[in-house]
Coordinates of C-alpha atoms and ligand atoms in Angstrom, one line a residue:
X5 CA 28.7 -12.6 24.4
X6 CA 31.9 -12.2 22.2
X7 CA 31.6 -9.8 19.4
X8 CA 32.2 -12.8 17.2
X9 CA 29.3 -14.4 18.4
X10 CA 27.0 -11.1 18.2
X11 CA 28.1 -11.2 14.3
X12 CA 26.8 -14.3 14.3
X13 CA 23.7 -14.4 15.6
X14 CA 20.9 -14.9 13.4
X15 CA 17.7 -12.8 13.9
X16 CA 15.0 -15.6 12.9
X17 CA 11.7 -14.6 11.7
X18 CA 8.7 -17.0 12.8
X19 CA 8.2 -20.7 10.6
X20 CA 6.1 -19.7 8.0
X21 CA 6.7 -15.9 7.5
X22 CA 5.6 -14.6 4.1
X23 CA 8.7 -13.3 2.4
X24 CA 7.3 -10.7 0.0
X25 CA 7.3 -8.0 -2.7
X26 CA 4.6 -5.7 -3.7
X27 CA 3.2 -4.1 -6.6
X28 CA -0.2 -2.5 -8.1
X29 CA -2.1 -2.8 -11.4
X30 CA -2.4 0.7 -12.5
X31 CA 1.6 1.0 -11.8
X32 CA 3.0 -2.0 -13.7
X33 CA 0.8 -3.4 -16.0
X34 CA 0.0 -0.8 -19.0
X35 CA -1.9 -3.0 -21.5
X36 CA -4.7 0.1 -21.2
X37 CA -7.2 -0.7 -23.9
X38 CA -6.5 -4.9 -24.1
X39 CA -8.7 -7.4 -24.0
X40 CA -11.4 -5.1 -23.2
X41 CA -10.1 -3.4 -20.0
X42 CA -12.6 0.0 -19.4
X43 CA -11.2 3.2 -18.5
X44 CA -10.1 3.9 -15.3
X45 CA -10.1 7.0 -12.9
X46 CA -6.0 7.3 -13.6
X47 CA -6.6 7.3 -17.1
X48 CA -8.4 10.3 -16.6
X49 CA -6.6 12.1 -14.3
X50 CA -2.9 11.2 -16.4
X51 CA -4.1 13.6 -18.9
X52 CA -5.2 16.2 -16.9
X53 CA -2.5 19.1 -17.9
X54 CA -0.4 19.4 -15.1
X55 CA -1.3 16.5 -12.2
X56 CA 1.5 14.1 -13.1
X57 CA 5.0 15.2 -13.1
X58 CA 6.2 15.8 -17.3
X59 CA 2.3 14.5 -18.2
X60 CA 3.7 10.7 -17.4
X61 CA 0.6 7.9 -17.5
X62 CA 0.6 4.0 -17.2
X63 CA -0.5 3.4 -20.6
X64 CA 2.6 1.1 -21.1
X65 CA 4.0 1.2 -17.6
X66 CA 6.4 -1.5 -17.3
X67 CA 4.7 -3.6 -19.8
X68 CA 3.9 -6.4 -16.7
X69 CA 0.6 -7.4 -18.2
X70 CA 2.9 -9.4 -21.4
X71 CA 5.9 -9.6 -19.5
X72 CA 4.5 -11.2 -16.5
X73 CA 5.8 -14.8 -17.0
X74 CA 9.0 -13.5 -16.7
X75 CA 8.2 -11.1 -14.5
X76 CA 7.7 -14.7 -12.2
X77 CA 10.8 -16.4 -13.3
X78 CA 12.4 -13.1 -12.1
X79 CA 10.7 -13.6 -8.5
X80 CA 11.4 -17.1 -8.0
X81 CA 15.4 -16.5 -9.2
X82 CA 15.1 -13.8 -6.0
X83 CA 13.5 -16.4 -3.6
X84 CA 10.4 -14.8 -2.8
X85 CA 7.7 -16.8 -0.8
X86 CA 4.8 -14.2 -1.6
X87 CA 3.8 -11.8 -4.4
X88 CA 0.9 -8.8 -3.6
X89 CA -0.5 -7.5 -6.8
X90 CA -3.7 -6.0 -7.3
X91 CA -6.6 -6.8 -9.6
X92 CA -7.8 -3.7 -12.2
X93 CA -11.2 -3.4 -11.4
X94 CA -11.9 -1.9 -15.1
X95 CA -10.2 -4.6 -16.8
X96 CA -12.5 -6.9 -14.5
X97 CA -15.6 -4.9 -14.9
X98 CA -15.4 -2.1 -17.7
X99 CA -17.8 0.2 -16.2
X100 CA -17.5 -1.7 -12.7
X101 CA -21.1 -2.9 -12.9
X102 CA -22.7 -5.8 -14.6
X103 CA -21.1 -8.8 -16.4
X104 CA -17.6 -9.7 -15.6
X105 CA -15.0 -9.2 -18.8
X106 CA -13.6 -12.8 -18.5
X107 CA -10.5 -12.0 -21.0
X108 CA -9.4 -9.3 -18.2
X109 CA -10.3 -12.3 -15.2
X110 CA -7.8 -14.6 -17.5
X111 CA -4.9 -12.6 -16.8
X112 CA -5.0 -13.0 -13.3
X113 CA -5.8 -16.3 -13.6
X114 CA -2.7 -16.9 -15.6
X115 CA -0.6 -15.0 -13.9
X116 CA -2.2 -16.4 -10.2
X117 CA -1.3 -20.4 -11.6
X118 CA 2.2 -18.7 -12.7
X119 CA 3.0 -17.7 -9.7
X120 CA 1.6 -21.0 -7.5
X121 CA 4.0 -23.3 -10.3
X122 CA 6.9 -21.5 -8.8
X123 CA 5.7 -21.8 -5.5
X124 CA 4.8 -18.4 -4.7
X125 CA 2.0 -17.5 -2.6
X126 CA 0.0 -15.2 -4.5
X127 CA -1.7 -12.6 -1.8
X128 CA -4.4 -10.2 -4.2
X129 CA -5.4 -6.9 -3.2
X130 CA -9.1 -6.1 -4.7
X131 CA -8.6 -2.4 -5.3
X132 CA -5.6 -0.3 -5.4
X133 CA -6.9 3.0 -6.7
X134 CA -8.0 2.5 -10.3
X135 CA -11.5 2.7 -9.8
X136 CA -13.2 2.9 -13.1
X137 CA -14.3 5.5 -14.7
X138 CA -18.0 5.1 -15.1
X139 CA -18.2 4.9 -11.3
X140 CA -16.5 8.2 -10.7
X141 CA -18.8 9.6 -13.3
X142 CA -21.8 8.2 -11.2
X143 CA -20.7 9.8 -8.1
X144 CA -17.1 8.1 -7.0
X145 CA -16.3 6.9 -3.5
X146 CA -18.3 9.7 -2.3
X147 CA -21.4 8.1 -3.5
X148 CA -22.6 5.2 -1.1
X149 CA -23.8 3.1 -4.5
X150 CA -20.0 2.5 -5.1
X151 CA -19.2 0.5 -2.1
X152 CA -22.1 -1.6 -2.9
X153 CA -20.6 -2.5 -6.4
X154 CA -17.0 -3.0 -4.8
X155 CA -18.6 -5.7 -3.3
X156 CA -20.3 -7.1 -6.0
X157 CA -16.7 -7.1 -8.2
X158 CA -14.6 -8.8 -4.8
X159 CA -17.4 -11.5 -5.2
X160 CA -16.9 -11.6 -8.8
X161 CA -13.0 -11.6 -8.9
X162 CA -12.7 -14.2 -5.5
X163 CA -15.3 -16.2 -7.5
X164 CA -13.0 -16.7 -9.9
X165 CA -9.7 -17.0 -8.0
X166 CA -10.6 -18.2 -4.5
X167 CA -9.8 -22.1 -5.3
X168 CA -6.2 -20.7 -5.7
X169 CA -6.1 -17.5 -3.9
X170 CA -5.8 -18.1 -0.2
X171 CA -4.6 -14.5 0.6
X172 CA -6.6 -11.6 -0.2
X173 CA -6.6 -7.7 0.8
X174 CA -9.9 -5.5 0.1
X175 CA -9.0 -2.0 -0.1
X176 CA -5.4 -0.2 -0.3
X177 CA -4.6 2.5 1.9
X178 CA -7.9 4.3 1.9
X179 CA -6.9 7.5 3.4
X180 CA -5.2 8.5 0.5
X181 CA -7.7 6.7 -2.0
X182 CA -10.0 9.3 0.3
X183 CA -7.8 12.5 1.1
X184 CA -5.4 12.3 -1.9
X185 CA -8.4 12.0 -4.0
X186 CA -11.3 13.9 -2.9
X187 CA -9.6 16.2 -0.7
X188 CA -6.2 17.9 -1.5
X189 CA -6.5 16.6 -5.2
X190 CA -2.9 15.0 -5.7
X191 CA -4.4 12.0 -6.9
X192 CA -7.3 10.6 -9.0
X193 CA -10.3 11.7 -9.6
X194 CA -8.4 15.3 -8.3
X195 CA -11.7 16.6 -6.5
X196 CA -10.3 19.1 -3.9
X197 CA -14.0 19.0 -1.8
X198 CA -13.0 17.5 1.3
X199 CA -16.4 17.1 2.7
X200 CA -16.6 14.4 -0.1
X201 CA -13.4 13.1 1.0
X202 CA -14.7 11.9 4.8
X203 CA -17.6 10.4 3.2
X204 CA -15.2 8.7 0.5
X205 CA -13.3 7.4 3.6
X206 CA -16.4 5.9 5.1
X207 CA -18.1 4.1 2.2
X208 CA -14.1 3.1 1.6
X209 CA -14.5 1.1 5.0
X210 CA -18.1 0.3 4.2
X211 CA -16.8 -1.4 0.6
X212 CA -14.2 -3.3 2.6
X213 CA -17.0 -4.6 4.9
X214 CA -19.5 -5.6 1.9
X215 CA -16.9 -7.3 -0.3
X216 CA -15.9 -9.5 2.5
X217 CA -19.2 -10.5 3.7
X218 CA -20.1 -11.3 -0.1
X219 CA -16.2 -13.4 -0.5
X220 CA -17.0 -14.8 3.3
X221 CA -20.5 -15.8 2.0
X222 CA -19.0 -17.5 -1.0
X223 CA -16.1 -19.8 0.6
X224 CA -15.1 -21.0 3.8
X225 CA -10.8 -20.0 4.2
X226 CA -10.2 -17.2 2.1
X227 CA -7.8 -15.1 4.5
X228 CA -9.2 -11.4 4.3
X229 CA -8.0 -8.2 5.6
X230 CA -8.5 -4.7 4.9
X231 CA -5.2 -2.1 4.2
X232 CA -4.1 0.6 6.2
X233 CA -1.1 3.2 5.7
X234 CA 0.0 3.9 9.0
X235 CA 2.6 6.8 10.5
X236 CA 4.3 7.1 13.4
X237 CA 3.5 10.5 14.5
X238 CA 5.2 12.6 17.4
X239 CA 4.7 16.1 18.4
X240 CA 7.4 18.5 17.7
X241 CA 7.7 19.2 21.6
X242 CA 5.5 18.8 24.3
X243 CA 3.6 21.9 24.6
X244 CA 0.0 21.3 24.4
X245 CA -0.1 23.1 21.1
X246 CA 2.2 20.5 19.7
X247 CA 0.4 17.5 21.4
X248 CA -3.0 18.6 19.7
X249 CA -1.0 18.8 16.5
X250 CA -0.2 14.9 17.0
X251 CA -3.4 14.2 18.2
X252 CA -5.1 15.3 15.1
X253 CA -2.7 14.0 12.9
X254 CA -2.5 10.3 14.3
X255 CA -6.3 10.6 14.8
X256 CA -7.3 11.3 10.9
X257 CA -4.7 9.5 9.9
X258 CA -4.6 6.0 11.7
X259 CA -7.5 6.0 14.3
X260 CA -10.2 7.0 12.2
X261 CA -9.4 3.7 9.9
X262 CA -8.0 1.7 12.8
X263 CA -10.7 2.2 15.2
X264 CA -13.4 1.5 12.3
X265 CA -12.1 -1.5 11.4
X266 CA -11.1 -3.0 15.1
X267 CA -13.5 -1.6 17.3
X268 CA -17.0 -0.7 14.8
X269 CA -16.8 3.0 15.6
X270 CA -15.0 6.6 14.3
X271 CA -13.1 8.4 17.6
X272 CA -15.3 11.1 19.1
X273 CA -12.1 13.5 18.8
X274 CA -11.3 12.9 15.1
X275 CA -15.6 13.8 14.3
X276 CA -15.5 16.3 16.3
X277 CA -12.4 18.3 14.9
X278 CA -14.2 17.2 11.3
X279 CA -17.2 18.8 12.6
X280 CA -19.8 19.0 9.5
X281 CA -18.3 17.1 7.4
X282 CA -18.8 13.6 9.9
X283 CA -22.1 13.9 10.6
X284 CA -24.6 11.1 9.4
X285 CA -21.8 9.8 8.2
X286 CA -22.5 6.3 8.8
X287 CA -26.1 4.4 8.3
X288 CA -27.6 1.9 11.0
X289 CA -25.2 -1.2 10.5
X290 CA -22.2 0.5 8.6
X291 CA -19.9 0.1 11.6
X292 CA -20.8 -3.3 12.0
X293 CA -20.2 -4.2 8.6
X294 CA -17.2 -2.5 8.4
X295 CA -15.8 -3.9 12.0
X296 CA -17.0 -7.6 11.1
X297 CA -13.6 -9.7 12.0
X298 CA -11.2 -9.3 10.1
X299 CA -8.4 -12.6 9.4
X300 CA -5.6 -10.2 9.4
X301 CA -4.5 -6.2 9.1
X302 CA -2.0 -4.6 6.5
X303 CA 0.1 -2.6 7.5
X304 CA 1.9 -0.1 4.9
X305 CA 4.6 1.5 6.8
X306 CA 7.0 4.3 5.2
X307 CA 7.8 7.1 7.8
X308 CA 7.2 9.3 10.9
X309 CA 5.4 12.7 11.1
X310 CA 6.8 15.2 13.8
X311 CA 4.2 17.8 14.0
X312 CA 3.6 21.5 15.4
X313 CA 0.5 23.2 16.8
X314 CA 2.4 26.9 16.8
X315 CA 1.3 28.7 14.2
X316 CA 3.7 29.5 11.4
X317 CA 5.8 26.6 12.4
X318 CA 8.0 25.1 9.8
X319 CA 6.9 23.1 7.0
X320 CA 9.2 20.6 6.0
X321 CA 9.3 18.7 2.2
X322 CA 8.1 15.5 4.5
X323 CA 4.4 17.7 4.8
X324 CA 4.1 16.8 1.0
X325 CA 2.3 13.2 2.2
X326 CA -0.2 13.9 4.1
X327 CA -0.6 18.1 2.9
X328 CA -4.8 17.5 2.4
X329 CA -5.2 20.8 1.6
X330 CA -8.3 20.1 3.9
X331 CA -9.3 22.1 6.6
X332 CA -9.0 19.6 9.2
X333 CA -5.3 19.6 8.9
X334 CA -4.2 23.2 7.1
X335 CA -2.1 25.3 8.4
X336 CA -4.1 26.8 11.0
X337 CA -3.9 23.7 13.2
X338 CA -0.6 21.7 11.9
X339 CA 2.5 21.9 10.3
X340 CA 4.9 19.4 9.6
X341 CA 8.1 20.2 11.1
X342 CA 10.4 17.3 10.5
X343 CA 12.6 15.9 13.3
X344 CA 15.9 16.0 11.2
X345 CA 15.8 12.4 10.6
X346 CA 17.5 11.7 6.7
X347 CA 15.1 11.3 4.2
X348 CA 14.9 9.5 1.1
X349 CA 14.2 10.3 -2.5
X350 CA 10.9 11.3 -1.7
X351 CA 11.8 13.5 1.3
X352 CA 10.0 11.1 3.5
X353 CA 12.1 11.0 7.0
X354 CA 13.3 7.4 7.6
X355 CA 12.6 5.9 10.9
X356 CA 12.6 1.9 11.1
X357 CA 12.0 2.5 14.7
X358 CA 8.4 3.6 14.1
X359 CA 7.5 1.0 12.0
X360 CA 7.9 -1.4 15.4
X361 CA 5.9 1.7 17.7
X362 CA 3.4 1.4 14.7
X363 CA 3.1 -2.4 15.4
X364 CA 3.3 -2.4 18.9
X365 CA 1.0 -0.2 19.2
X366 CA -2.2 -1.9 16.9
X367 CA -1.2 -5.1 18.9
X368 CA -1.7 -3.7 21.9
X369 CA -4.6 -1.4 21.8
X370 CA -6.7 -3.2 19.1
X371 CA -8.5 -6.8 19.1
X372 CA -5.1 -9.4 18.4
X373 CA -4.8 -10.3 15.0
X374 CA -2.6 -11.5 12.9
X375 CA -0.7 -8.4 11.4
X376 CA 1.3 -7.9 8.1
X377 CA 3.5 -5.6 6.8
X378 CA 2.1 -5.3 3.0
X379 CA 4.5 -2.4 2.0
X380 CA 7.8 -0.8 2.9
X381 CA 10.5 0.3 1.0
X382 CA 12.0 3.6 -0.4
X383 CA 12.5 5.5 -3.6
X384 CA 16.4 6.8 -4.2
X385 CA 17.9 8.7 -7.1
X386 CA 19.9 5.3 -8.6
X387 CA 22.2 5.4 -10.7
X388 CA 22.8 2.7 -13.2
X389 CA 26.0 1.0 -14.7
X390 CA 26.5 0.4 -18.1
X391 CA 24.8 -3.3 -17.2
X392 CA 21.8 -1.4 -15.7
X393 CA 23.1 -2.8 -12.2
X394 CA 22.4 -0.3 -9.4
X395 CA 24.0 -0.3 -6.5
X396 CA 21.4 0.9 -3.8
X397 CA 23.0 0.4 0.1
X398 CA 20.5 3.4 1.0
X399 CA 17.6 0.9 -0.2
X400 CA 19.1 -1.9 1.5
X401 CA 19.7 -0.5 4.6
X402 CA 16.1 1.1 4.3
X403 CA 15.0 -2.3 4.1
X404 CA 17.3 -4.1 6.9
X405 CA 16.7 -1.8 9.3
X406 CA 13.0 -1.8 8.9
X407 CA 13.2 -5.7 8.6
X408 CA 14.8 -5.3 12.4
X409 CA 12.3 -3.4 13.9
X410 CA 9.5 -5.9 12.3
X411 CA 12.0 -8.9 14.5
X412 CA 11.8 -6.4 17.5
X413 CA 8.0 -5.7 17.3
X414 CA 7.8 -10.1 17.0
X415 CA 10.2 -10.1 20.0
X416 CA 8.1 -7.5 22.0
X417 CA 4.7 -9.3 21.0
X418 CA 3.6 -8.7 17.6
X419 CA 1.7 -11.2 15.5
X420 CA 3.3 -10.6 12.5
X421 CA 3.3 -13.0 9.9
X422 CA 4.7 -11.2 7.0
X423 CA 6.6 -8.9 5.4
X424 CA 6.3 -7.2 1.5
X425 CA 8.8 -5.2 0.2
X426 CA 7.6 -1.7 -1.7
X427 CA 8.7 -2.8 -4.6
X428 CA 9.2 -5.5 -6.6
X429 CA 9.7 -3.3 -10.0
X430 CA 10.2 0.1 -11.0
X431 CA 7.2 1.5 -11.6
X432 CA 4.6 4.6 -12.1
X433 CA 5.0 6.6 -8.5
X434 CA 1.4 7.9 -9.0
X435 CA 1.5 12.0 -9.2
X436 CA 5.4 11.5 -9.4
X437 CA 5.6 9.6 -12.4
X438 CA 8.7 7.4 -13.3
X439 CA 10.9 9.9 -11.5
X440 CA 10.9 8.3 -8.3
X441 CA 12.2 4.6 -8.5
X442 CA 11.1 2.4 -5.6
X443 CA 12.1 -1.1 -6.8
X444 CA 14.6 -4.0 -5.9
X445 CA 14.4 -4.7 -9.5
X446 CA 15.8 -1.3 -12.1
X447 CA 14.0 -1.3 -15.0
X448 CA 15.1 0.6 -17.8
X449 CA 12.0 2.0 -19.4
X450 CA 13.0 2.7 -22.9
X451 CA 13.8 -0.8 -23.1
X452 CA 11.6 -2.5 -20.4
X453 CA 14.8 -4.5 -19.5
X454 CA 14.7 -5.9 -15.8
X455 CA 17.8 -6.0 -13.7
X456 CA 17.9 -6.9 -9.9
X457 CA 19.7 -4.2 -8.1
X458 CA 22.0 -4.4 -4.8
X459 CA 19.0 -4.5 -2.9
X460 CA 17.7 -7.1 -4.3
X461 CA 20.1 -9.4 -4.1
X462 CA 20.4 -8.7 -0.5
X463 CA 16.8 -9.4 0.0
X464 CA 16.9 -12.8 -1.7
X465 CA 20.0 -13.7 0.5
X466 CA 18.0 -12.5 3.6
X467 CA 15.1 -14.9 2.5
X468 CA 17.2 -17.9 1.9
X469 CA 18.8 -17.6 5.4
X470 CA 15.1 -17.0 6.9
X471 CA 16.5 -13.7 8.6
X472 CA 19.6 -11.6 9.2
X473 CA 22.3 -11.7 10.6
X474 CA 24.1 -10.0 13.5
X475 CA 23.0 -8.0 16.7
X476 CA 19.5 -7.5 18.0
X477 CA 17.8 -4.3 18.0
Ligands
FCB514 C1 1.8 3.7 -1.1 C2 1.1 3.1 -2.3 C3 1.9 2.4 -3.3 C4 3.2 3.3 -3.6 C5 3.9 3.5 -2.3 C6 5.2 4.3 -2.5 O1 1.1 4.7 -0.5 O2 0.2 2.1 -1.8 O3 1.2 2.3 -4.5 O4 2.8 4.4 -4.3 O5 3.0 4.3 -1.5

């Protein structure tokens, strides 16, 4: 093949694809006390002195909860096939029991019939962390009650939307909604008991497993899939200290949520290295519940861990992730070393490569379904232009290198049928703040004024082409 023709070759993605960008409630929306929205448990936490970088909260956020026809107009000027947002469970449900708050359900029916008169697939994600308060009052995900009423909201909120919604995600990432929150403390509710946390994780899964029975019992074709935030993981070398170190990573980390969901039961190694804290964990029934067929997995995919075993080993900035502060993973047993690899703006190593291992690998130890990848991207340090353009090549290759390991992993095998982009806006990082700016569109906060950025525009070429352009991986 001439190098002409390598140039020119065209990496298609599969007919049908789901061109995407992502974003979350408690991150864009602000609109806090509106139309009777309850508290949630990031309200909470926000104000705690000291948990978000400079005391930042998402009381106004980026103002998508009045801005969101635009917000729309702004998506289909990029070309984008799919949107994933998430539903506030307290603007759904207050006190996330009882009567739903139809003024908060309007807003996502509005925005859901914006979105299909542009022609964009809406895809809805149930809970993305803001669980509200009352429920972490009465107990949180520790408590088994609050997987029951997860369910009862899903049914609630597909209810309303599942005529139009044909797309829909249960739970987001719940390792961290587990570690982050119950364990180390870096995010809401900030409980550092990480017994809790391991029993948060299971009635996480068992939540996921209720609410779609109860949307599955409602309608026939409602896609449904839970949400997983998977890592590549490698040990540092291959002494058998190291390999253990990998071991435990990738088992409390991916396994213990990937081999729930897929196969209906926890790995014997991951209970056994959580010891007390795993047993009775699940009732008579929980794993099938929670393993009940799923229509398709998400897959959020931002970097690779290289881990140690040797004590004392180097901790790299990329520990900050997955740093539990529990005992299952302190410093006695891991540390993160790094591999070298550059990082971006949140010191997270890049590696497209392991995003295709990561998909490779659920296709081919795991049941076959259909797999997307529901968030990727990267936060830089942009800088704007007087016209609050950014140019952002780090984002953009980011993205375009991750995009060609997704075409490798199809290549090689994987059912993947989408691909979301972390994220569409700027928005509130969580524990970071504003500080950390993940999206293809720069917004200027003081003035809530939207501007596409390099990467952007790049990604809306890539979707009207239906791929990219130039040499395999
Ligand atoms: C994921 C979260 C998302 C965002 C990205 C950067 O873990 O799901 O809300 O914070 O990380």
């Amino acid at each position: 093949m001439t190098t002409q023709q390598t140039q020119d070759q065209q990496l298609r993605f599969p007919e049908g694809f789901a061109w995407g960008a992502a974003t979350s409630a408690y991150q864009i929306e602000g609109a806090v006390s509106e139309d009777g929205r309850g508290r949630s448990i990031w309200d909470t936490f926000a104000r705690l002195p000291g948990r978000v970088v400079n005391g930042e909260n998402a009381d106004v956020a980026v103002d998508h909860y009045h801005r969101y026809r635009d917000d729309v107009r702004l998506m289909a000027r990029l070309g984008l096939g799919a949107y994933r947002f998430s539903v506030s469970w307290p603007r759904v449900q207050p006190d996330g029991v009882g009567a739903v708050n139809q003024r908060g359900l309007d807003f996502y029916r509005r925005l859901v019939d914006e979105l299909l008169g542009q022609g964009i697939d809406p895809w809805v994600t149930l809970y993305h962390w803001d669980l509200p308060q009352a429920l972490e009052d009465a107990g949180g995900w520790p408590a088994r009650d609050t997987a029951l009423r997860f369910a009862d909201y899903a049914a609630a909120v597909h209810d309303a939307l599942g005529d139009r919604v044909r797309n829909w995600s249960t739970v987001n990432e719940p390792w961290c909604a587990a570690f982050l929150g119950y364990a180390s403390g870096e995010h809401a509710p900030g409980r550092r008991e990480p017994a809790r946390a391991v029993l948060a994780a299971h009635h996480l899964l068992l939540g996921h497993g209720l609410a779609m029975a109860a949307m599955r019992a409602q309608r026939a074709g409602s896609r449904i899939g839970g949400c997983v935030n998977l890592y590549a993981v490698s040990p540092l070398t291959r002494s058998a200290a190291d390999l253990d170190a990998a071991r435990r990573i990738d088992g409390l980390q991916n396994r213990l949520f990937l081999d729930a969901l897929l196969r209906g039961e926890y790995p014997a190694d991951v209970l056994a290295d959580l010891g007390e804290a795993a047993e009775g964990l699940a009732e008579t029934g929980d794993m099938g519940v929670i393993s009940a067929p799923m229509d398709m997995l998400l897959i959020n995919y931002y970097s690779r861990f290289t881990v140690s075993g040797a004590p004392g080993g180097a901790v790299s900035a990329a520990a900050a992730p997955t740093d539990t502060g529990s005992p299952w993973v302190g410093s006695e047993h891991v540390s993160f070393a790094g591999s070298g690899r550059p990082v971006t703006g949140m010191g997270w190593e890049i590696d497209h490569d392991g995003l295709r291992e990561v998909l490779l690998r659920v296709a081919g130890d795991y049941p076959r379904i259909p797999l997307v990848v529901s968030e990727n991207g990267a936060a830089f340090d942009d800088v704007a232009d007087a016209g609050g353009f950014v140019r952002d090549p780090e984002r953009r290759d980011y993205i375009e290198a991750h995009l060609r390991a997704c075409h490798a992993a199809i290549g090689q095998g994987a059912p993947l049928v989408g691909y979301f982009a972390w994220s569409l806006l700027d928005n509130f990082e969580w524990a970071w703040g504003y500080g950390k700016r993940f999206g293809l569109v720069r917004v200027d906060y003081p003035t809530q004024r939207r501007v596409p950025k390099e990467s952007a525009l790049w990604y809306a070429e890539t979707i009207r082409r239906g791929g990219l352009t130039g040499p395999a991986q």
